Each structure stands twice: as C-alpha cells, then as structure tokens.
PDB file of C-alpha atoms and ligand atoms in Angstrom:
ATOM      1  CA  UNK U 468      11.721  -8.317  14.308  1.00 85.00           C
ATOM      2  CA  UNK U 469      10.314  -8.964  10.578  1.00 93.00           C
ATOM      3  CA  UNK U 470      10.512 -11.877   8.518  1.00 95.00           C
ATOM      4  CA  UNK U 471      11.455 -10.642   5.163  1.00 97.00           C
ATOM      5  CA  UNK U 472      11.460 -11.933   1.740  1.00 97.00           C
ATOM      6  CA  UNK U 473      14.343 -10.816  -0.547  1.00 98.00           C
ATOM      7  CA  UNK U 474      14.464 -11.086  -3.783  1.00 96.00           C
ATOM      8  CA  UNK U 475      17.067 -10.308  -6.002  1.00 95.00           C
ATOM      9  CA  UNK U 476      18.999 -12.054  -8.950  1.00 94.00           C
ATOM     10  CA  UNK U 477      22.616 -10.797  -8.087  1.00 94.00           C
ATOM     11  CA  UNK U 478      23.772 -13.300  -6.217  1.00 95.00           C
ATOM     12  CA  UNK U 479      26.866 -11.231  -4.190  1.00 96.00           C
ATOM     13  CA  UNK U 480      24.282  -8.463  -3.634  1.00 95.00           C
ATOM     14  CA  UNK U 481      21.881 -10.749  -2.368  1.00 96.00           C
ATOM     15  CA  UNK U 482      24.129 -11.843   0.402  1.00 97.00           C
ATOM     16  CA  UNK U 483      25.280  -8.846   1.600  1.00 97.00           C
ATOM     17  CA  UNK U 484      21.614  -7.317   1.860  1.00 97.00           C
ATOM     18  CA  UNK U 485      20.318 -10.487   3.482  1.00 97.00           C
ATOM     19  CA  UNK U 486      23.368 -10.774   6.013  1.00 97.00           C
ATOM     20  CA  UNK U 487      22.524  -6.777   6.666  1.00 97.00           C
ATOM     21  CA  UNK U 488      19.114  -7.550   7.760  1.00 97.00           C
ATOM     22  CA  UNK U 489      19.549 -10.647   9.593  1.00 97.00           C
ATOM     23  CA  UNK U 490      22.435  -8.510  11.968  1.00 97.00           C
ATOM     24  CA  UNK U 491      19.381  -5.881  12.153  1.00 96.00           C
ATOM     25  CA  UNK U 492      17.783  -9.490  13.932  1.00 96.00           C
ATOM     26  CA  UNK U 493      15.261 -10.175  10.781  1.00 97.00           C
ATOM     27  CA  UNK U 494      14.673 -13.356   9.130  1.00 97.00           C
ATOM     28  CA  UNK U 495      15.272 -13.389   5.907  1.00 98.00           C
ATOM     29  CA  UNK U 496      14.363 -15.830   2.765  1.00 97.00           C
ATOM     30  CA  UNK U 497      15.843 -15.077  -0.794  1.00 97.00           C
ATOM     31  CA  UNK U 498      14.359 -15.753  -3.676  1.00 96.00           C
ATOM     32  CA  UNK U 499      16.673 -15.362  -7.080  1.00 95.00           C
ATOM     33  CA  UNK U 500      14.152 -14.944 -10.049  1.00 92.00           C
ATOM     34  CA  UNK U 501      10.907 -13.466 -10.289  1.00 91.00           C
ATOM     35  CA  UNK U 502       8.284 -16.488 -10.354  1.00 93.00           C
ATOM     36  CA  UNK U 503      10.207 -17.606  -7.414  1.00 94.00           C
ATOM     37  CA  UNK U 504       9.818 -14.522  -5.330  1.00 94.00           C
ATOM     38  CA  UNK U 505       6.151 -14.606  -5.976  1.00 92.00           C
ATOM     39  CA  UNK U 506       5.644 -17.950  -5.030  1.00 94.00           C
ATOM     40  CA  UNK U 507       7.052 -17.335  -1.694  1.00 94.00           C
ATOM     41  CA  UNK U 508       5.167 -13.889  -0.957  1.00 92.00           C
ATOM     42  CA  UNK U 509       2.502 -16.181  -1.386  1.00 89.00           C
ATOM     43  CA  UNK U 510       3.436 -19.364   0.374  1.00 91.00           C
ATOM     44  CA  UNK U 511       5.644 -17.589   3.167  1.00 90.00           C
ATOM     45  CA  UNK U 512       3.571 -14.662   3.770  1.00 87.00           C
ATOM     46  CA  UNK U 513       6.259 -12.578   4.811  1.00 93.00           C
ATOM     47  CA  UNK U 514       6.301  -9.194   7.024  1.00 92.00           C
ATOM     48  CA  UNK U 515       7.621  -7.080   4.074  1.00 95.00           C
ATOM     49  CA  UNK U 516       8.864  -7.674   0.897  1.00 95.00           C
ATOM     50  CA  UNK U 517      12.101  -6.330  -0.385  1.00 96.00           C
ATOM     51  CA  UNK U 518      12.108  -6.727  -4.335  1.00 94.00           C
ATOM     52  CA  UNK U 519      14.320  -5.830  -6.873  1.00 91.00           C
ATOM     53  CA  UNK U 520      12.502  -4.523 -10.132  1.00 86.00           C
ATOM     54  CA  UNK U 521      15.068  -6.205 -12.453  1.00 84.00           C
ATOM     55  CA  UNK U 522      14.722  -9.864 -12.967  1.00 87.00           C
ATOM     56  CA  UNK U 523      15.095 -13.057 -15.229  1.00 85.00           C
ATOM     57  CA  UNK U 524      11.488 -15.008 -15.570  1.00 82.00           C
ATOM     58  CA  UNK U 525       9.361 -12.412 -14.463  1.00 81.00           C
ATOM     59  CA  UNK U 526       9.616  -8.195 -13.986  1.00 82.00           C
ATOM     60  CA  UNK U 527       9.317  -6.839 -10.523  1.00 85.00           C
ATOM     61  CA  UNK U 528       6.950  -4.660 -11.337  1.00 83.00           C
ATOM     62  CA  UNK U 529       4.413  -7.588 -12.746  1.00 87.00           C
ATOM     63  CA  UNK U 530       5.315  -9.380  -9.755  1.00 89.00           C
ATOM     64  CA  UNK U 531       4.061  -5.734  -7.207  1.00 86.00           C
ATOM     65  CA  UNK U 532       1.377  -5.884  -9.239  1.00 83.00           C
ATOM     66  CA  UNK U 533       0.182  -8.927  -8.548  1.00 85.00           C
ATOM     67  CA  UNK U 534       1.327  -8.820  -4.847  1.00 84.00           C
ATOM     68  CA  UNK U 535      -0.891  -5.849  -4.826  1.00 77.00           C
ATOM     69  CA  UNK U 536      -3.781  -7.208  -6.040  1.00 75.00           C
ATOM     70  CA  UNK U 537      -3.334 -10.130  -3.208  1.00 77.00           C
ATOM     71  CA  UNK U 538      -1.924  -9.196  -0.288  1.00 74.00           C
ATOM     72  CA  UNK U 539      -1.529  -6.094   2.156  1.00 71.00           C
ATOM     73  CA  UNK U 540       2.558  -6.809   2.472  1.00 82.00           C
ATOM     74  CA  UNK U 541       4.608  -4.004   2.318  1.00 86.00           C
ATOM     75  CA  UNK U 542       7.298  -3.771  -0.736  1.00 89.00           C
ATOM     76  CA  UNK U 543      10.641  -2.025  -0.511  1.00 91.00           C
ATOM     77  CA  UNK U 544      11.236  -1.594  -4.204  1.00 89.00           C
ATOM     78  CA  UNK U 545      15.654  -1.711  -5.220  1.00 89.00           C
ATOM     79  CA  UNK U 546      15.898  -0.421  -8.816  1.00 82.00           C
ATOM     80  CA  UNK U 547      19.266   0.091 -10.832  1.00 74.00           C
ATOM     81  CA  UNK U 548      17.094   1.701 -13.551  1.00 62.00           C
ATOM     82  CA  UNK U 549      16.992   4.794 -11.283  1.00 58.00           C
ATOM     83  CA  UNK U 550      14.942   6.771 -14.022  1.00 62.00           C
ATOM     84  CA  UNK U 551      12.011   8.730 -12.766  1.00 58.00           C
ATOM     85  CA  UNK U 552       9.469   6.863 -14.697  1.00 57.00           C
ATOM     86  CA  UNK U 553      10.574   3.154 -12.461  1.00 63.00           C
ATOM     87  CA  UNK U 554      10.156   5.337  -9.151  1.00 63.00           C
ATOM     88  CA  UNK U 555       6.729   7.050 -10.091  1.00 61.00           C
ATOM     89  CA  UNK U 556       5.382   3.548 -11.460  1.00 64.00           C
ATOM     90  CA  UNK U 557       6.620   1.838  -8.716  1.00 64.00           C
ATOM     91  CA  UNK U 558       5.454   4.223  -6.018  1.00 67.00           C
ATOM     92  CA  UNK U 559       1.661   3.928  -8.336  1.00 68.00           C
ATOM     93  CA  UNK U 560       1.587   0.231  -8.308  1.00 71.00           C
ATOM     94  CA  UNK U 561       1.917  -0.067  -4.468  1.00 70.00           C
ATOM     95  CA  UNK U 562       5.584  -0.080  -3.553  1.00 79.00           C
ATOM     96  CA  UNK U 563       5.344   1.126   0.007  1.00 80.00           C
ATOM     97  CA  UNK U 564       9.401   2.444  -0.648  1.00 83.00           C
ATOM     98  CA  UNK U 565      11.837   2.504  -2.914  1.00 83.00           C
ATOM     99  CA  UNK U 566      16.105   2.464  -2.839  1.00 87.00           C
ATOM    100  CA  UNK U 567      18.187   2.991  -5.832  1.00 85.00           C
ATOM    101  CA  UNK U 568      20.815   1.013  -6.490  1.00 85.00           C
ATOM    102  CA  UNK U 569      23.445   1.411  -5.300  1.00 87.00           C
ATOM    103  CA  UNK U 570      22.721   2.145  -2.096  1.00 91.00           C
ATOM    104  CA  UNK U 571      24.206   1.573   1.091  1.00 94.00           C
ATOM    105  CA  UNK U 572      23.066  -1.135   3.472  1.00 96.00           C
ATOM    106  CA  UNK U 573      22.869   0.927   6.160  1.00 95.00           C
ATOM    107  CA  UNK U 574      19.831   2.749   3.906  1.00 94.00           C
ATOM    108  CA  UNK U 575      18.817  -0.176   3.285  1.00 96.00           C
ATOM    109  CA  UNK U 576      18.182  -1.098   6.709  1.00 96.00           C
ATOM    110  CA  UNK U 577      17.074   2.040   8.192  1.00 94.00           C
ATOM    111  CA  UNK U 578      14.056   1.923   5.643  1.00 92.00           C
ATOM    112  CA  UNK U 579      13.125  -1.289   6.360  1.00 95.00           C
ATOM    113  CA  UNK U 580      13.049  -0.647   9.951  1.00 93.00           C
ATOM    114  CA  UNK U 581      10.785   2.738   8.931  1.00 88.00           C
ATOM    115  CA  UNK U 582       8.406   0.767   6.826  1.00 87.00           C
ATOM    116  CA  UNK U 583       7.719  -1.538   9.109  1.00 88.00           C
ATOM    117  CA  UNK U 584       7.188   1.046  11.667  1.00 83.00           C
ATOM    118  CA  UNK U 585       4.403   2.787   9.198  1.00 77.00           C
ATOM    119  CA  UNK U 586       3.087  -0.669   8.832  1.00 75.00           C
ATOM    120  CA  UNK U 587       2.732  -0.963  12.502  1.00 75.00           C
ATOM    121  CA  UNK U 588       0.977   1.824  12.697  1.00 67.00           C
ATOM    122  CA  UNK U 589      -1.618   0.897  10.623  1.00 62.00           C
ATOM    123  CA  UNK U 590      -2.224  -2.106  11.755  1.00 62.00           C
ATOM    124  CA  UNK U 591      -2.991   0.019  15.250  1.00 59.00           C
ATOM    125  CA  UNK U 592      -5.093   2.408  13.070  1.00 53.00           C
ATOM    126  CA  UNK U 593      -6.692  -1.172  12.090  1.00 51.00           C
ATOM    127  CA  UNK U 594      -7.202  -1.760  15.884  1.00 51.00           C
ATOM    128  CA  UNK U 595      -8.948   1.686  16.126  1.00 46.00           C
ATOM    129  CA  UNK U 596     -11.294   0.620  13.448  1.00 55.00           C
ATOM    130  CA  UNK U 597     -12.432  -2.051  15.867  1.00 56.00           C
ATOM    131  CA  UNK U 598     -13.157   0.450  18.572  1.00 55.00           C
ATOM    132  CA  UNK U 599     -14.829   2.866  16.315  1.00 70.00           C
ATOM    133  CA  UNK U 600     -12.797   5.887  16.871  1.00 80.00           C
ATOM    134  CA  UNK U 601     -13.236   9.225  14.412  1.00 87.00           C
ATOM    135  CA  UNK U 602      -9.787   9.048  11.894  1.00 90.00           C
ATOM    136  CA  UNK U 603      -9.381  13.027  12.010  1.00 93.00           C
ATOM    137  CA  UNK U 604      -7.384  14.691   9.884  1.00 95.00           C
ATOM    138  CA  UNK U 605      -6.939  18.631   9.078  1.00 95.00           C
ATOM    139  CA  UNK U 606      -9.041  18.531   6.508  1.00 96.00           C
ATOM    140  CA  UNK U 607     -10.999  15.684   7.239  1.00 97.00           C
ATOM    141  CA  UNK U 608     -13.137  13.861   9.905  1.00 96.00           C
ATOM    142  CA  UNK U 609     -14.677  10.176   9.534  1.00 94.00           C
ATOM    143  CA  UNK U 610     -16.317   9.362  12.413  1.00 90.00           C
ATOM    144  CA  UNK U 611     -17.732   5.539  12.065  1.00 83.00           C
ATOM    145  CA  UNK U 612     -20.092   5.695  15.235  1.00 79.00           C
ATOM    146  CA  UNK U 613     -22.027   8.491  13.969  1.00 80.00           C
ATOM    147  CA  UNK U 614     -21.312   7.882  10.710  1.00 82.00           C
ATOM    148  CA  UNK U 615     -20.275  11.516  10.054  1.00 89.00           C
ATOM    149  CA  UNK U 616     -18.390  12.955   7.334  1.00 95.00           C
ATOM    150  CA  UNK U 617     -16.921  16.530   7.738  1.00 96.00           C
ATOM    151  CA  UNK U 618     -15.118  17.403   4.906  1.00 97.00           C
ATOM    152  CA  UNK U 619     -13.217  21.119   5.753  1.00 95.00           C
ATOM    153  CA  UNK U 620     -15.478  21.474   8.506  1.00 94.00           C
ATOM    154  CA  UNK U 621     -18.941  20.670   6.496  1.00 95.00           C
ATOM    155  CA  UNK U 622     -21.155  18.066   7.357  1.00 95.00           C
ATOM    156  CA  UNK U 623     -21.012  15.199   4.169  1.00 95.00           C
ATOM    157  CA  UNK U 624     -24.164  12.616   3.664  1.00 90.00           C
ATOM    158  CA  UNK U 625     -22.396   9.610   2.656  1.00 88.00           C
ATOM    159  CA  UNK U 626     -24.298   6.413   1.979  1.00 80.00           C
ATOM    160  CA  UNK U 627     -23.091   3.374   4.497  1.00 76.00           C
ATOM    161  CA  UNK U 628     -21.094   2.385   1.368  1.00 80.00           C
ATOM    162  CA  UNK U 629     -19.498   5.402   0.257  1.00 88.00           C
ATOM    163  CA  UNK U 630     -18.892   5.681   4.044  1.00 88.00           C
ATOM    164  CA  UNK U 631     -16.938   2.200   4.375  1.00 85.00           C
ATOM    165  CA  UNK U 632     -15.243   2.677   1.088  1.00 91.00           C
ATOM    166  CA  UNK U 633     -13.944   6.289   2.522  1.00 94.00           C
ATOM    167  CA  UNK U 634     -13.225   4.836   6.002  1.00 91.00           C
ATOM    168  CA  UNK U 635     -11.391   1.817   4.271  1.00 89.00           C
ATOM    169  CA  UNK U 636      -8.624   3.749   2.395  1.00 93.00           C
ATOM    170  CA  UNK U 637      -8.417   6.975   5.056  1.00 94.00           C
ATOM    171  CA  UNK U 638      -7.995   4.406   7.537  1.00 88.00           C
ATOM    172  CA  UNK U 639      -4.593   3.039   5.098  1.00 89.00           C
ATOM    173  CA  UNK U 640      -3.414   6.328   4.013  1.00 90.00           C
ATOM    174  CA  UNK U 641      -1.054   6.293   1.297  1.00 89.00           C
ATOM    175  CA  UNK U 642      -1.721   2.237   0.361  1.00 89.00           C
ATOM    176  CA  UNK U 643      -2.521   1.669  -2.657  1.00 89.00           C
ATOM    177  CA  UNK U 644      -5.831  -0.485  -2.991  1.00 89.00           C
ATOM    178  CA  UNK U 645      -6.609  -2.513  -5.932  1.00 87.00           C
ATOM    179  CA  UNK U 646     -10.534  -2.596  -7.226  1.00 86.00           C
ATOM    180  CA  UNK U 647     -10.775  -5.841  -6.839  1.00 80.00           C
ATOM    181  CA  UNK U 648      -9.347  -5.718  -3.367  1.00 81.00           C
ATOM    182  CA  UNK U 649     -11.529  -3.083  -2.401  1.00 85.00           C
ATOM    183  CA  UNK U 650     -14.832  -4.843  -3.569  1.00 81.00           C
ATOM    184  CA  UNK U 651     -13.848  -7.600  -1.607  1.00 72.00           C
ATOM    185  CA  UNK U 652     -13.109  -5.470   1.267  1.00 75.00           C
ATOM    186  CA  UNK U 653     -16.123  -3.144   0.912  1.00 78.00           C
ATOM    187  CA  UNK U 654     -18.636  -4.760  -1.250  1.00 74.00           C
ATOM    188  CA  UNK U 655     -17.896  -8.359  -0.047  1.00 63.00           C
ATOM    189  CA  UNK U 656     -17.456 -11.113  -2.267  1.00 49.00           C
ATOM    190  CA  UNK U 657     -21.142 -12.812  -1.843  1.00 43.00           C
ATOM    191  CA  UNK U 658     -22.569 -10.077  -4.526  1.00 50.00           C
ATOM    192  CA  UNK U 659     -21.166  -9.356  -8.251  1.00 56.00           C
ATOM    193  CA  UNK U 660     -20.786  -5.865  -9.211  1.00 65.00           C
ATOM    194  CA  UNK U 661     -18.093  -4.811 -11.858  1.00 74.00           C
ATOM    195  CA  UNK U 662     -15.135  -2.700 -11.205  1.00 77.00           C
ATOM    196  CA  UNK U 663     -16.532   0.101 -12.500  1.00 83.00           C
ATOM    197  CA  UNK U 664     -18.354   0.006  -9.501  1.00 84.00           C
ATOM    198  CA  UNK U 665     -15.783   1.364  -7.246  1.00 89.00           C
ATOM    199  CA  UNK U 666     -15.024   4.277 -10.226  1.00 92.00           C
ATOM    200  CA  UNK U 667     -18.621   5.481  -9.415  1.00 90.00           C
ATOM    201  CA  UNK U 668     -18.672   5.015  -5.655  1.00 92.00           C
ATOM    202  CA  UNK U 669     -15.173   7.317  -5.952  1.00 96.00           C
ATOM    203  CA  UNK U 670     -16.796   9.684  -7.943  1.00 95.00           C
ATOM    204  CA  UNK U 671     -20.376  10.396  -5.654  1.00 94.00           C
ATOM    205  CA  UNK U 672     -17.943  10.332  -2.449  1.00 97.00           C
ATOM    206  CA  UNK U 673     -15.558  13.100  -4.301  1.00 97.00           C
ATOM    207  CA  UNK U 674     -18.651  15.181  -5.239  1.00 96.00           C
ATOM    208  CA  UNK U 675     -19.886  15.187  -1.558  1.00 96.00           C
ATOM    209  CA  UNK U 676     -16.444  16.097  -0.023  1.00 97.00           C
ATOM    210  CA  UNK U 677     -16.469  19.258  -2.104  1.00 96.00           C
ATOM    211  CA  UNK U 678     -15.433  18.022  -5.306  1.00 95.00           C
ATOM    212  CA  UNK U 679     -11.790  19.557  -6.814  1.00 94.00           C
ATOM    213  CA  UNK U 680      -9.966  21.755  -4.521  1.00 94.00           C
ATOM    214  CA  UNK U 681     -11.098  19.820  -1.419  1.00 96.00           C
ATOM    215  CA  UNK U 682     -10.547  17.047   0.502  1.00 97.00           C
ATOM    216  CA  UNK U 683     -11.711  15.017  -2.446  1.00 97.00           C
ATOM    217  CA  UNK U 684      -8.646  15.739  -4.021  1.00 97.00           C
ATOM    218  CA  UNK U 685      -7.409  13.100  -1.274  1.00 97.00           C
ATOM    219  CA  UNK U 686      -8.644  10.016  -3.377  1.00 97.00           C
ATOM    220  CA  UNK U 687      -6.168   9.524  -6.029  1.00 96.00           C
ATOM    221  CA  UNK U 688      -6.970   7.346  -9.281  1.00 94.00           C
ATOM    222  CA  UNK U 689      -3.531   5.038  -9.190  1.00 88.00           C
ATOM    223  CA  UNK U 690      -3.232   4.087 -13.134  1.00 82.00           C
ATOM    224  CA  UNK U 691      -3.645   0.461 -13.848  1.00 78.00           C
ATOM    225  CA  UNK U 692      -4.440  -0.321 -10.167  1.00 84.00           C
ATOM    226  CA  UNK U 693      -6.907   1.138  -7.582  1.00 91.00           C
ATOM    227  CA  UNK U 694      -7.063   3.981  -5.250  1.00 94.00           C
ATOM    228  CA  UNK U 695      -5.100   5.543  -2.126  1.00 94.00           C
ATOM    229  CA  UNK U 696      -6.200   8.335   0.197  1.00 96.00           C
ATOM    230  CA  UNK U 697      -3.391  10.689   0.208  1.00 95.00           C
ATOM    231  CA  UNK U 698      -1.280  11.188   3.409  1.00 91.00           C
ATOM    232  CA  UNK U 699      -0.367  14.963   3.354  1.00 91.00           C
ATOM    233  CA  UNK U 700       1.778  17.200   6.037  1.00 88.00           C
ATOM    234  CA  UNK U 701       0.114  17.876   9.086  1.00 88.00           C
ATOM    235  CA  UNK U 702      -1.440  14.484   9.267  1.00 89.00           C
ATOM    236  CA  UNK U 703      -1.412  12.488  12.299  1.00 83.00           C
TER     237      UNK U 703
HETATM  238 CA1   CA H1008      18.440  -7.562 -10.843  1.00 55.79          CA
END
C-alpha cells in the first residue's frame, strides 16, 4: 500500500477522498493550498500524488509542472474545469491520470490502485535496465548489450548517447521527461550543454529510426516540457 499526498482546497471533499483511500489501506497526507502541496511532494516524497488543478496560492498545473521537472512521482490530476484543453494540458505536462470532478470515489480509488500498478511496472522495467535485457516492442527493439537499434525490423546506428537517451524514455513509456531531467539523466550533470541539446539528440535519433511514419513518430515533443516515448496498442 501507497503513501499518498492529497491535495485539495475543499475541505468536505478532501475528507471523503482521503477516508476512501485510507479504507483502500493507503496513507494519506492532505495538503489544502497549492504552495503547501508542493512543499510536501517535496519534503514527504510520496508514492503518488493526487492533485486537484484548482487552487488558492498556487495553480495545479504550475505546481505538475514543477513536480515534473523534480521528481518521477506519479500525479492523479481531479479537475472541475472538465474542458478538453485542462485534460490535454494536464495529460502534456506529466499527469500520469486524470478524474473529473465529480467523480465517484470508487473511480477514484480504482485509478489509484491502476497507477500505481503502471508505476510498478516500471520500476521492474527499471530492474530490467540493470540486467540489460532488449525493451522490444512491435515496432521497436533496443537492445542495451549489443547496443542495437531495430527500428521496423532495420538495423539503426545510434551513437552511445542517442542510444541512452532512446533507452531512457522507451524504458518509461508514456512519462513525460523534462529537458532538464533528461540531461541530468543522460548527459549527467558534471558537463554543461544547453537544452537545445536534447532537441538535436531527438532529432538525429528520429532521422535514424526512419524519420515520419516510423517508429520515430514514438518520440513526442510535450509543449513547454520534455519528451515521452509513446505507449501504443500491442505493447507489452
Ligand atoms: Ca479546488
């Protein structure tokens, strides 16, 4: 079981959502404004974050933004605003989920308990990482001992950088990855190159998996934040 941070302004909904979880057998802490709720994500370092996009002191989506650019937690997203535009932008800036309000807490629960089984999973597809395994999808096989690329069945020369920036977000699929997070990750932090610097490392390892039309199409530009590899049907 998780610990989870909540937060959320509405007091009455607060407690019914945290009570919810903690009879699913989570922990929860509540936060009830938005510098709050960022503060703990930070000082707690919880298991996943459940935040609600309207709040006094700071906006939720500032607040997944920033939680983006820090940490790997995973963020259920509540909105009331419901309109397409919170959803998409929400989804872009690295919620992991999203629920609109209202919503039952049954939902509520039930997609907690399937994010944190996705999260799970990646953090075995982490594991796998360790033990060099090929990440193979239809489309698509990274295979770290040899180093091979095959992108739709043809061979792809990747540099050893283009190679652990493509093995990096395959081996997340459908995270959103900041550029700073990713030249941390990739580049390390001992050397400084610019952010453009992950543009251009995109763009080479696009043009050697086929380019538009192929599995290139995979890496997707999120606006105002990073990069995810795309998880499609069919994957494992
Ligand atoms: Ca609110």
């Amino acid at each position: 079981m998780a610990r989870i941070l909540l937060v959320e302004d509405e007091l009455e909904l607060a407690r019914l959502v945290r009570a919810a979880l903690e009879q699913a057998g989570h922990t929860v802490l509540t936060a009830y404004d938005g510098p709050r709720g960022l503060a703990a994500a930070r000082s707690e370092r919880p298991d996943l974050v459940v935040l609600d996009l309207m709040l006094p002191g700071m906006d939720g989506l500032d607040i997944l933004r920033a939680l983006r650019r820090e940490t790997l937690t995973p963020v259920l997203v509540l909105t009331a605003r419901g309109g397409e535009i919170d959803r998409v932008l929400g989804l872009e800036l690295g919620a992991d989920d999203y629920v609109v309000k209202p919503f039952s807490l049954r939902e509520l629960v039930a997609r907690v308990r399937a994010l944190l089984r996705r999260v799970e999973a990646m953090a075995a597809a982490s594991r796998v990482e360790d033990h060099q395994e090929p990440i193979a999808f239809p489309d698509l096989v990274i295979d770290p001992a040899t180093r091979e690329v095959r992108s739709l069945g043809r061979a792809a020369q990747l540099t050893a950088r283009e190679f652990a920036l493509l093995w990096f977000l395959a081996a997340h699929p459908g995270r959103v990855f900041s550029r700073e997070y990713l030249l941390e990750r990739v580049w390390g932090t001992e050397t400084y190159v610019g952010e453009r610097t992950v543009d251009a490392c995109i763009a080479r390892i696009r043009k050697k998996l086929g380019g538009p039309g192929s599995p290139a199409d995979r890496l997707v530009a999120c606006w105002g934040v990073g990069y995810r590899f795309e998880r499609r049907e069919g994957d494992p």
